[in-house]
Amino acid sequence: DIGCRQSFEHVPQWLADARQLAGPDVTVLLVGNKADVDEEGGGFTGNSSSSNLEAESSGGGLVRQKPKRRVTYMEASQFSQEHGLLHLETSAVTGDFVEQAFKKLAQTILAKIQSQNAATSEETTESSPAVGLSGDNVRGKKKKGCCGGSSAGYSQLDNNA
């Protein structure tokens, strides 16, 4: 909630908890909700706590409360860069960037998995000796014919029997 400074101040602890439980390489997307609120408190959601609201009186004596931004986009973006997080602002009221947040997170996780699979495949290929599938050379002994005509190993077994 970009209108709640206290929430943003808890992010470092929540991040540490997530990384402790899920591992240091967990993919994290920092989402600033209520992006429909501008710097002067121009949006209206009706769901904000009273500490984040400013009263505005219209001509008829009605008081409308509107939330005010307490965390700047640049501040959250800088925090995200410093801690290796993705960052996006959304609005549940307008629906702006809500779907994109899930897509961005899913695409990042998928790319990370594909990258890890490619690296694992390369490591396996580099560390494994090449195996010939033609049958021409088995353990350095050349075979002749379908039954291994050069059968020095077999003749020893036959002689011992």
C-alpha positions as CSV (number, residue, x, y, z in Angstrom):
1,D,0.0,0.0,0.0
2,I,1.8,3.1,-1.2
3,G,-0.3,5.1,1.2
4,C,1.1,3.3,4.2
5,R,4.7,4.2,5.1
6,Q,4.7,1.6,8.0
7,S,4.0,-1.2,5.5
8,F,7.0,-0.2,3.4
9,E,9.2,0.0,6.4
10,H,8.4,-3.7,7.2
11,V,9.4,-4.9,3.7
12,P,13.1,-5.6,4.7
13,Q,12.0,-8.0,7.5
14,W,9.4,-9.7,5.3
15,L,12.0,-10.1,2.6
16,A,14.5,-11.6,5.0
17,D,11.8,-14.0,6.2
18,A,10.9,-15.0,2.7
19,R,14.6,-15.6,1.7
20,Q,15.2,-17.6,4.9
21,L,12.2,-19.9,4.3
22,A,12.3,-20.2,0.5
23,G,16.0,-19.7,-0.2
24,P,18.2,-16.7,-1.1
25,D,17.4,-17.1,-4.9
26,V,13.6,-16.8,-4.4
27,T,12.0,-14.5,-7.0
28,V,10.2,-11.6,-5.3
29,L,8.0,-8.9,-6.8
30,L,7.5,-5.8,-4.7
31,V,4.0,-4.6,-5.5
32,G,3.0,-1.1,-4.5
33,N,-0.8,-1.2,-4.5
34,K,-3.2,1.8,-4.7
35,A,-1.3,3.3,-7.7
36,D,-4.4,5.3,-8.4
37,V,-3.4,7.6,-5.6
38,D,-1.2,10.4,-6.8
39,E,1.4,12.5,-4.9
40,E,-1.3,14.9,-3.5
41,G,-3.7,12.1,-2.6
42,G,-5.8,12.4,-5.7
43,G,-7.3,8.9,-5.7
44,F,-10.2,7.6,-3.6
45,T,-10.5,4.1,-2.4
46,G,-12.4,4.3,0.9
47,N,-10.3,1.4,2.3
48,S,-7.4,3.3,3.8
49,S,-6.7,3.8,7.4
50,S,-7.5,7.2,8.9
51,S,-3.8,7.9,9.4
52,N,-3.3,8.0,5.6
53,L,-6.3,10.1,4.8
54,E,-6.8,13.8,4.2
55,A,-10.2,15.4,4.4
56,E,-11.6,17.4,1.5
57,S,-14.8,19.4,1.9
58,S,-17.0,19.9,-1.1
59,G,-19.4,22.9,-1.3
60,G,-22.3,20.9,0.2
61,G,-20.5,20.3,3.5
62,L,-19.7,16.6,2.6
63,V,-16.3,15.5,3.6
64,R,-14.5,13.1,1.3
65,Q,-11.5,11.3,2.5
66,K,-8.7,10.5,0.1
67,P,-5.5,8.5,0.7
68,K,-2.2,10.2,0.2
69,R,0.9,8.5,-1.3
70,R,3.5,7.9,1.5
71,V,6.0,5.8,-0.5
72,T,7.4,7.3,-3.8
73,Y,7.8,5.2,-6.9
74,M,11.5,6.0,-7.0
75,E,12.1,5.0,-3.4
76,A,10.4,1.6,-3.9
77,S,12.2,1.1,-7.2
78,Q,15.6,1.9,-5.7
79,F,14.9,-0.5,-2.8
80,S,14.0,-3.2,-5.3
81,Q,17.1,-2.7,-7.4
82,E,19.3,-2.8,-4.3
83,H,17.8,-6.1,-3.1
84,G,17.4,-7.8,-6.5
85,L,13.6,-7.6,-6.6
86,L,11.1,-7.0,-9.3
87,H,8.9,-3.9,-8.8
88,L,5.6,-2.8,-10.1
89,E,2.7,-0.5,-8.9
90,T,-0.9,-1.7,-9.3
91,S,-4.4,-0.4,-8.6
92,A,-7.0,-2.8,-7.3
93,V,-9.6,-0.1,-7.9
94,T,-8.9,0.4,-11.6
95,G,-7.3,-3.0,-12.2
96,D,-4.2,-1.3,-13.7
97,F,-1.2,-3.6,-13.9
98,V,-2.7,-6.3,-11.6
99,E,-2.6,-9.0,-14.4
100,Q,0.8,-7.7,-15.5
101,A,2.2,-8.2,-12.0
102,F,1.3,-11.9,-12.1
103,K,2.5,-12.3,-15.7
104,K,5.8,-10.6,-14.9
105,L,6.4,-12.8,-11.9
106,A,5.5,-16.0,-13.8
107,Q,7.6,-15.1,-16.8
108,T,10.6,-14.3,-14.5
109,I,10.3,-17.6,-12.7
110,L,9.9,-19.6,-15.9
111,A,13.0,-17.9,-17.4
112,K,14.9,-18.7,-14.2
113,I,13.9,-22.4,-14.4
114,Q,14.8,-22.6,-18.1
115,S,18.1,-21.0,-17.5
116,Q,18.9,-23.5,-14.7
117,N,17.8,-26.4,-16.8
118,A,20.1,-25.2,-19.7
119,A,23.0,-24.8,-17.3
120,T,22.4,-28.3,-15.8
121,S,22.2,-29.8,-19.3
122,E,25.5,-28.1,-20.3
123,E,27.2,-29.4,-17.1
124,T,26.0,-32.9,-17.7
125,T,27.2,-32.8,-21.3
126,E,30.6,-31.4,-20.3
127,S,31.2,-33.8,-17.4
128,S,30.0,-37.0,-19.1
129,P,32.3,-38.9,-21.5
130,A,30.9,-39.3,-25.0
131,V,29.2,-42.7,-25.5
132,G,29.3,-44.2,-29.0
133,L,26.1,-45.8,-30.0
134,S,27.3,-47.5,-33.1
135,G,28.7,-50.6,-31.4
136,D,32.0,-50.3,-33.2
137,N,34.0,-49.8,-30.1
138,V,33.0,-51.2,-26.7
139,R,35.5,-50.6,-23.9
140,G,38.3,-50.1,-26.4
141,K,37.9,-53.6,-28.0
142,K,36.9,-53.7,-31.6
143,K,34.1,-56.1,-32.4
144,K,33.9,-58.0,-35.6
145,G,30.6,-59.4,-36.9
146,C,27.5,-59.6,-34.9
147,C,28.8,-61.9,-32.2
148,G,32.1,-60.2,-31.5
149,G,34.3,-62.4,-33.6
150,S,37.4,-61.1,-31.7
151,S,36.4,-62.9,-28.5
152,A,39.6,-63.1,-26.5
153,G,37.7,-62.5,-23.3
154,Y,35.1,-65.2,-24.1
155,S,37.7,-67.8,-25.0
156,Q,39.2,-67.5,-21.5
157,L,35.8,-68.1,-19.9
158,D,35.2,-71.1,-22.2
159,N,38.6,-72.6,-21.3
160,N,38.0,-72.3,-17.6
161,A,34.7,-74.1,-17.8
